[in-house]
Amino acid sequence: MANLKELKNRINSVKSTQKITKAMKMVAAAKLRHAEEAARAARPYAERMESMMVSLASGLEGQEGPRLLQGTGSDQKQLIIVATGERGLCGGFNNSIAKAAAAKANSLIAAGKDVQILCVGKKGNNALKRKFGHLIIDLVDLSASKKIGFSDAQPIAQRALAMFDNGEFDVCTIFYAKYISVLTQEVTEQQLIPASIPEKSGDEESEIDYDYEPEEEEILADLLPRNVSVQVYRSLLENAASEQGARMSAMDNATRNAGDMIDKLSLKYNRERQAAITSELIEIISGAEAV
Amino acid sequence: MADMVTMDLVSPEKLLLSDAYEMVVIPGAEGDFAIMAGHTPITSTLRPGVITIYEGDVEKDRIFVNGGFAQVSDDKITVLAEEAIHVADLDRSDLEQRVKNAAEDIEDAKDDEVKRKAQENKDHLEQLLEALG
């Protein structure tokens, strides 16, 4: 009988776990919708800023541009920004970002570069701290903000820009997970500084001959730092959506596994129960026969 | 009906406004400029100021922007602003706070160029504060 009781307890505990994972899946689904919306709403700004930059940069061709665009001419000092989530229980989301960043850091170190790491989100920090602890310059904790706003991205960008101005690094790369669908998130590596400008497309938009007020260089000098903030913001939004997507599918899996486990345990429980009844019956019958 | 220009006002967080207007006055870094249909393509930085939308001779809407960029092409204006607030929603204390922040920026400024920019920022904000009365 003790065995039956044990089985019953296990079934109950798996059931309550299943309830939790189910609830987490639902919460993640709701949050995912918000995160997706935020990412979509942020798109027009980023797109237009990009097209503005393309037209400005193409006008500057061949000339000496601002340092944020042209770079310092060296790639010796590298800054890696690793954007991850603040919480676990979301499948391989945090790990895959940290792994990609670690691979990049290793290859840079092997090439003799100086690497610095800035972690956004403590999960990435936890994953990288053991191996690269001495390279991590800081951890930006976003767990306080429930919804990623532009004001969360700005300090990160400003920090990077200040470091760049002080000559603390030459190239800055950000790692984040691009949201593709609930099931797929793609770890993406994007160069923030110097700005990577997409090739000038041949459409008519970039053919327009704009007047500039003030001078092109001055506008660019104003635009580029803002662009860094926008790129950081966009990465954070993509990351938020990816995290929720990853969590949703992870929790969906967990719920399903718990269901399978409950089925198996219930089957075992019923068998045990029947065996117990049968043996009791046999005892009674054989007892009666003996009389 | 006169020709219209469409204006998209975008902040990093969302598309705030997208509509057709008769005339829009934009606070460019080197002075206000009015945009009507058929304006030459122009790209400009903005200073902190107010975008005014006109319908005929009447002011239809006023929106405060805290700097940004404007690009005009083909009767289409794109305004990129990190912050945009309807003037009606803007209150005095908020603006005063901004002036104070700008003053701090001036104090913190390391080189002359930054200082000059911060000073300009503060001047614009003060003007705005006066205008708001």
Short mmCIF file of C-alpha atoms in Angstrom, two decimals:
data_model
loop_
_atom_site.label_atom_id
_atom_site.label_comp_id
_atom_site.label_asym_id
_atom_site.label_seq_id
_atom_site.Cartn_x
_atom_site.Cartn_y
_atom_site.Cartn_z
CA MET A 1 0.00 0.00 0.00
CA ALA A 2 2.88 2.36 0.73
CA ASN A 3 3.84 2.16 -2.92
CA LEU A 4 0.37 3.24 -4.00
CA LYS A 5 0.49 6.25 -1.74
CA GLU A 6 3.87 7.23 -3.11
CA LEU A 7 2.61 7.02 -6.67
CA LYS A 8 -0.41 9.14 -5.80
CA ASN A 9 1.86 11.79 -4.33
CA ARG A 10 4.04 11.85 -7.39
CA ILE A 11 1.06 12.20 -9.70
CA ASN A 12 -0.16 15.13 -7.64
CA SER A 13 3.18 16.86 -7.67
CA VAL A 14 3.55 16.48 -11.44
CA LYS A 15 0.02 17.80 -11.82
CA SER A 16 0.81 20.93 -9.89
CA THR A 17 4.00 21.42 -11.90
CA GLN A 18 1.93 21.13 -15.02
CA LYS A 19 -0.40 23.80 -13.76
CA ILE A 20 2.51 26.15 -13.23
CA THR A 21 4.05 25.54 -16.64
CA LYS A 22 0.67 25.97 -18.26
CA ALA A 23 0.16 29.29 -16.51
CA MET A 24 3.66 30.40 -17.49
CA LYS A 25 2.97 29.50 -21.08
CA MET A 26 -0.17 31.58 -21.06
CA VAL A 27 1.57 34.55 -19.46
CA ALA A 28 4.38 34.29 -22.01
CA ALA A 29 1.84 34.21 -24.82
CA ALA A 30 0.22 37.41 -23.57
CA LYS A 31 3.56 39.10 -23.07
CA LEU A 32 4.71 37.93 -26.48
CA ARG A 33 1.78 39.70 -28.09
CA HIS A 34 2.74 42.96 -26.38
CA ALA A 35 6.39 42.53 -27.24
CA GLU A 36 5.57 41.83 -30.86
CA GLU A 37 3.40 44.91 -31.01
CA ALA A 38 6.13 47.06 -29.50
CA ALA A 39 8.64 45.70 -31.99
CA ARG A 40 6.30 46.41 -34.86
CA ALA A 41 5.54 49.93 -33.63
CA ALA A 42 9.23 50.73 -33.44
CA ARG A 43 9.89 49.68 -36.98
CA PRO A 44 8.88 52.88 -38.85
CA TYR A 45 11.33 55.04 -36.92
CA ALA A 46 14.23 52.68 -37.46
CA GLU A 47 13.41 52.26 -41.14
CA ARG A 48 13.15 55.96 -41.80
CA MET A 49 16.26 56.74 -39.88
CA GLU A 50 18.05 54.14 -41.92
CA SER A 51 16.86 55.57 -45.22
CA MET A 52 17.86 59.04 -44.07
CA MET A 53 21.28 57.75 -43.16
CA VAL A 54 21.70 55.96 -46.46
CA SER A 55 20.93 59.13 -48.41
CA LEU A 56 23.22 61.21 -46.21
CA ALA A 57 26.06 58.73 -46.30
CA SER A 58 25.87 58.28 -50.04
CA GLY A 59 26.24 62.04 -50.41
CA LEU A 60 29.41 61.86 -48.37
CA GLU A 61 31.06 59.19 -50.45
CA GLY A 62 34.78 59.55 -50.76
CA GLN A 63 34.90 62.27 -48.16
CA GLU A 64 36.15 62.14 -44.64
CA GLY A 65 33.10 61.21 -42.57
CA PRO A 66 32.46 61.34 -38.85
CA ARG A 67 34.29 58.77 -36.76
CA LEU A 68 31.08 56.99 -35.85
CA LEU A 69 30.67 56.16 -39.51
CA GLN A 70 34.23 55.65 -40.64
CA GLY A 71 35.60 54.07 -37.50
CA THR A 72 38.91 54.85 -35.90
CA GLY A 73 40.86 53.05 -38.55
CA SER A 74 41.73 50.28 -36.14
CA ASP A 75 39.91 47.25 -34.77
CA GLN A 76 42.24 46.49 -31.92
CA LYS A 77 39.87 47.29 -29.09
CA GLN A 78 36.52 45.56 -29.25
CA LEU A 79 33.40 46.01 -27.19
CA ILE A 80 30.79 43.29 -27.17
CA ILE A 81 27.33 44.06 -25.85
CA VAL A 82 25.50 40.90 -24.89
CA ALA A 83 21.77 41.41 -24.61
CA THR A 84 19.95 38.57 -22.88
CA GLY A 85 16.93 38.11 -20.67
CA GLU A 86 16.61 38.68 -16.98
CA ARG A 87 14.97 35.38 -16.28
CA GLY A 88 15.47 31.74 -17.06
CA LEU A 89 12.95 29.03 -17.91
CA CYS A 90 12.92 29.97 -21.55
CA GLY A 91 14.66 27.10 -23.26
CA GLY A 92 17.97 27.80 -24.91
CA PHE A 93 17.30 31.50 -25.37
CA ASN A 94 19.83 32.99 -22.96
CA ASN A 95 22.36 30.25 -23.52
CA SER A 96 22.48 30.48 -27.26
CA ILE A 97 23.10 34.24 -27.14
CA ALA A 98 25.80 33.84 -24.51
CA LYS A 99 27.37 31.02 -26.49
CA ALA A 100 27.53 33.06 -29.70
CA ALA A 101 29.02 36.00 -27.80
CA ALA A 102 31.57 33.73 -26.12
CA ALA A 103 32.58 32.26 -29.47
CA LYS A 104 33.10 35.75 -30.86
CA ALA A 105 35.07 36.83 -27.79
CA ASN A 106 37.27 33.72 -28.07
CA SER A 107 38.01 34.27 -31.72
CA LEU A 108 38.83 37.93 -31.08
CA ILE A 109 41.11 37.06 -28.21
CA ALA A 110 42.79 34.42 -30.35
CA ALA A 111 43.39 37.13 -32.95
CA GLY A 112 45.14 39.19 -30.30
CA LYS A 113 42.46 41.85 -29.87
CA ASP A 114 41.49 43.52 -26.62
CA VAL A 115 37.96 42.54 -25.72
CA GLN A 116 35.53 44.15 -23.33
CA ILE A 117 32.08 42.83 -22.60
CA LEU A 118 29.03 44.77 -21.50
CA CYS A 119 26.16 42.58 -20.35
CA VAL A 120 22.58 43.68 -20.63
CA GLY A 121 20.44 41.30 -18.64
CA LYS A 122 21.83 39.21 -15.82
CA LYS A 123 21.40 35.81 -17.45
CA GLY A 124 24.09 36.57 -19.97
CA ASN A 125 26.28 37.86 -17.20
CA ASN A 126 25.86 34.63 -15.24
CA ALA A 127 26.74 32.54 -18.26
CA LEU A 128 29.83 34.55 -19.20
CA LYS A 129 31.12 35.49 -15.78
CA ARG A 130 33.03 32.28 -15.15
CA LYS A 131 35.07 32.38 -18.32
CA PHE A 132 35.21 36.07 -19.11
CA GLY A 133 34.67 37.61 -15.68
CA HIS A 134 37.72 39.84 -15.98
CA LEU A 135 36.51 41.23 -19.32
CA ILE A 136 33.00 42.14 -18.23
CA ILE A 137 32.97 45.85 -17.57
CA ASP A 138 29.42 46.14 -16.36
CA LEU A 139 26.00 44.63 -16.13
CA VAL A 140 22.92 46.61 -17.07
CA ASP A 141 19.99 45.27 -15.14
CA LEU A 142 16.65 45.78 -16.85
CA SER A 143 14.58 43.59 -14.55
CA ALA A 144 13.04 46.70 -13.02
CA SER A 145 11.38 47.78 -16.24
CA LYS A 146 8.44 45.65 -17.20
CA LYS A 147 8.18 46.99 -20.69
CA ILE A 148 11.26 47.95 -22.63
CA GLY A 149 11.08 51.63 -23.47
CA PHE A 150 13.35 53.87 -25.46
CA SER A 151 14.51 55.30 -22.15
CA ASP A 152 15.95 51.88 -21.27
CA ALA A 153 18.01 51.73 -24.44
CA GLN A 154 19.31 55.27 -24.31
CA PRO A 155 21.63 54.97 -21.30
CA ILE A 156 23.24 51.87 -22.83
CA ALA A 157 23.85 53.69 -26.10
CA GLN A 158 25.11 56.77 -24.32
CA ARG A 159 27.50 54.72 -22.30
CA ALA A 160 28.88 53.09 -25.42
CA LEU A 161 29.19 56.46 -27.13
CA ALA A 162 31.01 57.99 -24.17
CA MET A 163 33.42 55.06 -24.15
CA PHE A 164 33.95 55.45 -27.86
CA ASP A 165 34.69 59.15 -27.46
CA ASN A 166 37.23 58.35 -24.78
CA GLY A 167 38.93 55.93 -27.14
CA GLU A 168 38.12 52.90 -25.01
CA PHE A 169 37.14 50.81 -28.01
CA ASP A 170 37.23 50.88 -31.80
CA VAL A 171 34.48 48.51 -32.77
CA CYS A 172 31.25 47.71 -30.95
CA THR A 173 29.10 44.69 -31.66
CA ILE A 174 25.80 43.76 -30.11
CA PHE A 175 24.46 40.22 -29.73
CA TYR A 176 20.76 39.59 -29.48
CA ALA A 177 18.14 37.13 -30.67
CA LYS A 178 16.12 38.25 -33.62
CA TYR A 179 12.50 37.27 -33.40
CA ILE A 180 11.35 35.28 -36.39
CA SER A 181 8.50 33.22 -35.00
CA VAL A 182 7.45 31.61 -31.76
CA LEU A 183 9.52 28.57 -32.65
CA THR A 184 12.54 30.23 -34.17
CA GLN A 185 14.73 32.97 -32.84
CA GLU A 186 17.95 33.72 -34.53
CA VAL A 187 21.00 34.86 -32.61
CA THR A 188 22.20 37.93 -34.43
CA GLU A 189 25.46 39.79 -34.33
CA GLN A 190 25.24 43.41 -35.34
CA GLN A 191 27.94 46.00 -35.58
CA LEU A 192 26.89 49.20 -33.85
CA ILE A 193 30.00 51.31 -34.11
CA PRO A 194 31.17 52.20 -36.68
CA ALA A 195 27.68 52.25 -38.13
CA SER A 196 26.99 49.59 -40.70
CA ILE A 197 25.09 51.22 -43.48
CA PRO A 198 23.24 49.01 -45.92
CA GLU A 199 24.31 49.29 -49.52
CA LYS A 200 22.60 52.11 -51.31
CA SER A 201 19.64 50.61 -53.04
CA GLY A 202 18.85 51.62 -56.57
CA ASP A 203 15.31 52.78 -55.90
CA GLU A 204 14.28 56.34 -56.56
CA GLU A 205 14.12 57.36 -52.92
CA SER A 206 17.88 57.57 -52.70
CA GLU A 207 18.10 59.35 -56.02
CA ILE A 208 16.42 62.49 -54.71
CA ASP A 209 18.77 65.38 -54.39
CA TYR A 210 18.08 66.82 -50.97
CA ASP A 211 18.93 70.22 -49.65
CA TYR A 212 20.63 69.97 -46.33
CA GLU A 213 20.20 72.30 -43.45
CA PRO A 214 22.63 72.54 -41.71
CA GLU A 215 25.48 70.83 -43.60
CA GLU A 216 25.40 67.12 -44.29
CA GLU A 217 28.25 66.40 -41.92
CA GLU A 218 26.54 68.24 -39.14
CA ILE A 219 23.30 66.36 -39.62
CA LEU A 220 25.19 63.09 -39.73
CA ALA A 221 27.06 63.99 -36.57
CA ASP A 222 23.69 64.45 -34.92
CA LEU A 223 22.07 61.45 -36.54
CA LEU A 224 24.68 58.80 -35.90
CA PRO A 225 24.60 58.83 -32.09
CA ARG A 226 20.83 58.69 -32.21
CA ASN A 227 21.05 55.81 -34.60
CA VAL A 228 23.09 53.89 -32.04
CA SER A 229 20.31 54.37 -29.48
CA VAL A 230 17.73 53.27 -32.00
CA GLN A 231 19.68 50.14 -32.91
CA VAL A 232 20.11 49.25 -29.25
CA TYR A 233 16.43 49.84 -28.68
CA ARG A 234 15.52 47.67 -31.62
CA SER A 235 17.76 44.85 -30.41
CA LEU A 236 16.21 45.01 -26.97
CA LEU A 237 12.71 44.84 -28.42
CA GLU A 238 13.58 41.93 -30.66
CA ASN A 239 15.15 40.25 -27.68
CA ALA A 240 12.07 40.77 -25.54
CA ALA A 241 9.86 39.20 -28.19
CA SER A 242 12.30 36.33 -28.69
CA GLU A 243 12.52 35.67 -24.98
CA GLN A 244 8.77 35.41 -24.62
CA GLY A 245 8.54 33.25 -27.72
CA ALA A 246 11.24 30.94 -26.43
CA ARG A 247 9.61 30.78 -23.04
CA MET A 248 6.27 30.02 -24.58
CA SER A 249 7.54 27.07 -26.58
CA ALA A 250 9.67 25.84 -23.68
CA MET A 251 6.70 25.92 -21.36
CA ASP A 252 4.52 24.30 -23.97
CA ASN A 253 7.00 21.44 -24.14
CA ALA A 254 7.16 21.21 -20.38
CA THR A 255 3.37 21.08 -20.13
CA ARG A 256 3.26 18.31 -22.70
CA ASN A 257 5.99 16.34 -20.97
CA ALA A 258 4.19 16.68 -17.68
CA GLY A 259 1.04 15.36 -19.36
CA ASP A 260 2.90 12.32 -20.68
CA MET A 261 4.37 11.71 -17.29
CA ILE A 262 0.98 11.91 -15.60
CA ASP A 263 -0.42 9.39 -18.09
CA LYS A 264 2.41 6.97 -17.42
CA LEU A 265 2.18 7.36 -13.67
CA SER A 266 -1.61 6.97 -13.68
CA LEU A 267 -1.30 3.76 -15.67
CA LYS A 268 1.23 2.44 -13.20
CA TYR A 269 -0.94 3.55 -10.30
CA ASN A 270 -3.99 1.76 -11.67
CA ARG A 271 -2.03 -1.41 -12.31
CA GLU A 272 -0.66 -1.40 -8.79
CA ARG A 273 -4.10 -0.80 -7.37
CA GLN A 274 -5.56 -3.69 -9.36
CA ALA A 275 -2.71 -5.97 -8.35
CA ALA A 276 -3.36 -5.09 -4.73
CA ILE A 277 -7.09 -5.87 -5.08
CA THR A 278 -6.39 -9.12 -6.88
CA SER A 279 -3.96 -10.33 -4.26
CA GLU A 280 -6.43 -9.39 -1.52
CA LEU A 281 -9.16 -11.37 -3.27
CA ILE A 282 -6.88 -14.38 -3.69
CA GLU A 283 -6.10 -14.23 0.00
CA ILE A 284 -9.78 -14.19 0.91
CA ILE A 285 -10.69 -16.98 -1.48
CA SER A 286 -7.84 -19.21 -0.46
CA GLY A 287 -8.69 -18.50 3.14
CA ALA A 288 -12.31 -19.54 2.55
CA GLU A 289 -11.24 -22.70 0.75
CA ALA A 290 -9.04 -23.72 3.61
CA VAL A 291 -11.98 -23.65 6.00
CA MET B 1 -9.05 72.09 -52.15
CA ALA B 2 -5.43 72.99 -52.01
CA ASP B 3 -2.69 70.42 -52.48
CA MET B 4 -1.81 68.59 -49.35
CA VAL B 5 1.40 67.32 -47.85
CA THR B 6 1.41 64.18 -45.79
CA MET B 7 3.32 64.21 -42.57
CA ASP B 8 4.51 61.19 -40.65
CA LEU B 9 5.57 61.95 -37.13
CA VAL B 10 7.51 59.01 -35.75
CA SER B 11 9.00 58.40 -32.35
CA PRO B 12 11.20 55.40 -31.60
CA GLU B 13 8.30 53.76 -29.84
CA LYS B 14 5.61 54.25 -32.47
CA LEU B 15 4.18 56.09 -35.42
CA LEU B 16 2.46 59.01 -33.74
CA LEU B 17 0.80 60.77 -36.59
CA SER B 18 0.29 60.18 -40.27
CA ASP B 19 -2.08 62.46 -42.09
CA ALA B 20 -2.39 64.99 -44.90
CA TYR B 21 -2.21 68.70 -44.14
CA GLU B 22 -2.20 71.95 -46.02
CA MET B 23 0.82 73.48 -44.36
CA VAL B 24 3.20 72.42 -41.64
CA VAL B 25 5.69 74.69 -39.89
CA ILE B 26 8.75 72.87 -38.63
CA PRO B 27 11.27 74.20 -36.10
CA GLY B 28 14.46 73.64 -38.11
CA ALA B 29 17.83 73.99 -36.46
CA GLU B 30 18.50 77.11 -38.51
CA GLY B 31 15.07 78.64 -38.28
CA ASP B 32 11.45 77.66 -38.73
CA PHE B 33 10.33 76.65 -42.16
CA ALA B 34 6.88 76.15 -43.56
CA ILE B 35 6.24 73.22 -45.84
CA MET B 36 3.45 73.09 -48.36
CA ALA B 37 2.92 70.87 -51.36
CA GLY B 38 5.73 71.15 -53.88
CA HIS B 39 8.48 71.99 -51.42
CA THR B 40 12.02 71.14 -52.53
CA PRO B 41 13.46 68.00 -50.97
CA ILE B 42 15.23 68.94 -47.78
CA THR B 43 16.78 67.21 -44.82
CA SER B 44 17.17 69.17 -41.63
CA THR B 45 17.82 68.74 -37.96
CA LEU B 46 15.25 70.15 -35.57
CA ARG B 47 15.69 72.21 -32.47
CA PRO B 48 13.42 71.76 -29.48
CA GLY B 49 10.31 73.61 -30.54
CA VAL B 50 6.78 73.35 -31.78
CA ILE B 51 5.52 71.84 -35.01
CA THR B 52 2.47 73.80 -36.08
CA ILE B 53 -0.06 72.37 -38.47
CA TYR B 54 -2.22 74.79 -40.43
CA GLU B 55 -5.52 74.23 -42.13
CA GLY B 56 -5.97 77.33 -44.30
CA ASP B 57 -5.03 80.18 -42.01
CA VAL B 58 -6.09 78.42 -38.87
CA GLU B 59 -3.77 76.61 -36.54
CA LYS B 60 -5.04 73.10 -36.35
CA ASP B 61 -2.55 71.42 -34.12
CA ARG B 62 0.63 72.17 -32.23
CA ILE B 63 3.08 69.51 -31.19
CA PHE B 64 6.16 70.00 -29.10
CA VAL B 65 9.23 68.06 -30.23
CA ASN B 66 12.44 67.81 -28.30
CA GLY B 67 14.77 67.96 -31.27
CA GLY B 68 15.00 65.41 -34.04
CA PHE B 69 15.13 65.28 -37.83
CA ALA B 70 12.88 66.14 -40.69
CA GLN B 71 13.06 64.97 -44.25
CA VAL B 72 10.88 66.35 -47.01
CA SER B 73 10.41 64.75 -50.41
CA ASP B 74 7.56 64.39 -52.87
CA ASP B 75 4.99 66.18 -50.73
CA LYS B 76 5.86 63.89 -47.90
CA ILE B 77 7.34 64.99 -44.60
CA THR B 78 8.95 62.57 -42.25
CA VAL B 79 9.69 63.88 -38.79
CA LEU B 80 11.79 61.73 -36.52
CA ALA B 81 11.47 62.90 -32.95
CA GLU B 82 12.55 61.10 -29.85
CA GLU B 83 9.91 62.92 -27.91
CA ALA B 84 6.72 64.51 -29.18
CA ILE B 85 3.98 65.91 -26.99
CA HIS B 86 0.83 67.79 -27.91
CA VAL B 87 1.21 71.33 -26.68
CA ALA B 88 -2.12 71.01 -24.93
CA ASP B 89 -0.71 68.14 -22.89
CA LEU B 90 2.47 69.98 -22.07
CA ASP B 91 2.49 71.59 -18.70
CA ARG B 92 4.63 74.31 -17.37
CA SER B 93 6.40 72.38 -14.65
CA ASP B 94 7.50 69.77 -17.16
CA LEU B 95 9.02 72.44 -19.35
CA GLU B 96 10.64 74.11 -16.38
CA GLN B 97 12.21 70.80 -15.50
CA ARG B 98 13.60 70.58 -19.01
CA VAL B 99 15.11 74.04 -18.73
CA LYS B 100 16.71 72.96 -15.49
CA ASN B 101 18.10 69.82 -17.11
CA ALA B 102 19.47 71.90 -19.96
CA ALA B 103 21.15 74.20 -17.46
CA GLU B 104 22.78 71.16 -15.87
CA ASP B 105 23.94 70.00 -19.27
CA ILE B 106 25.71 73.31 -19.74
CA GLU B 107 27.49 72.92 -16.43
CA ASP B 108 28.50 69.36 -17.24
CA ALA B 109 29.67 70.21 -20.75
CA LYS B 110 33.33 69.40 -21.20
CA ASP B 111 34.21 71.23 -24.38
CA ASP B 112 32.98 74.42 -25.98
CA GLU B 113 31.09 72.76 -28.79
CA VAL B 114 28.96 70.69 -26.43
CA LYS B 115 28.49 73.72 -24.23
CA ARG B 116 27.33 75.85 -27.12
CA LYS B 117 24.80 73.20 -28.14
CA ALA B 118 23.50 72.84 -24.62
CA GLN B 119 23.18 76.60 -24.32
CA GLU B 120 21.20 76.74 -27.56
CA ASN B 121 18.96 73.99 -26.26
CA LYS B 122 18.30 75.91 -23.09
CA ASP B 123 17.56 79.12 -24.98
CA HIS B 124 14.99 77.41 -27.16
CA LEU B 125 13.31 75.86 -24.19
CA GLU B 126 13.18 79.17 -22.39
CA GLN B 127 11.63 80.83 -25.39
CA LEU B 128 9.05 78.11 -25.47
CA LEU B 129 8.33 78.55 -21.82
CA GLU B 130 7.69 82.22 -22.40
CA ALA B 131 5.47 81.49 -25.34
CA LEU B 132 3.44 79.14 -23.21
CA GLY B 133 3.09 81.92 -20.71
#
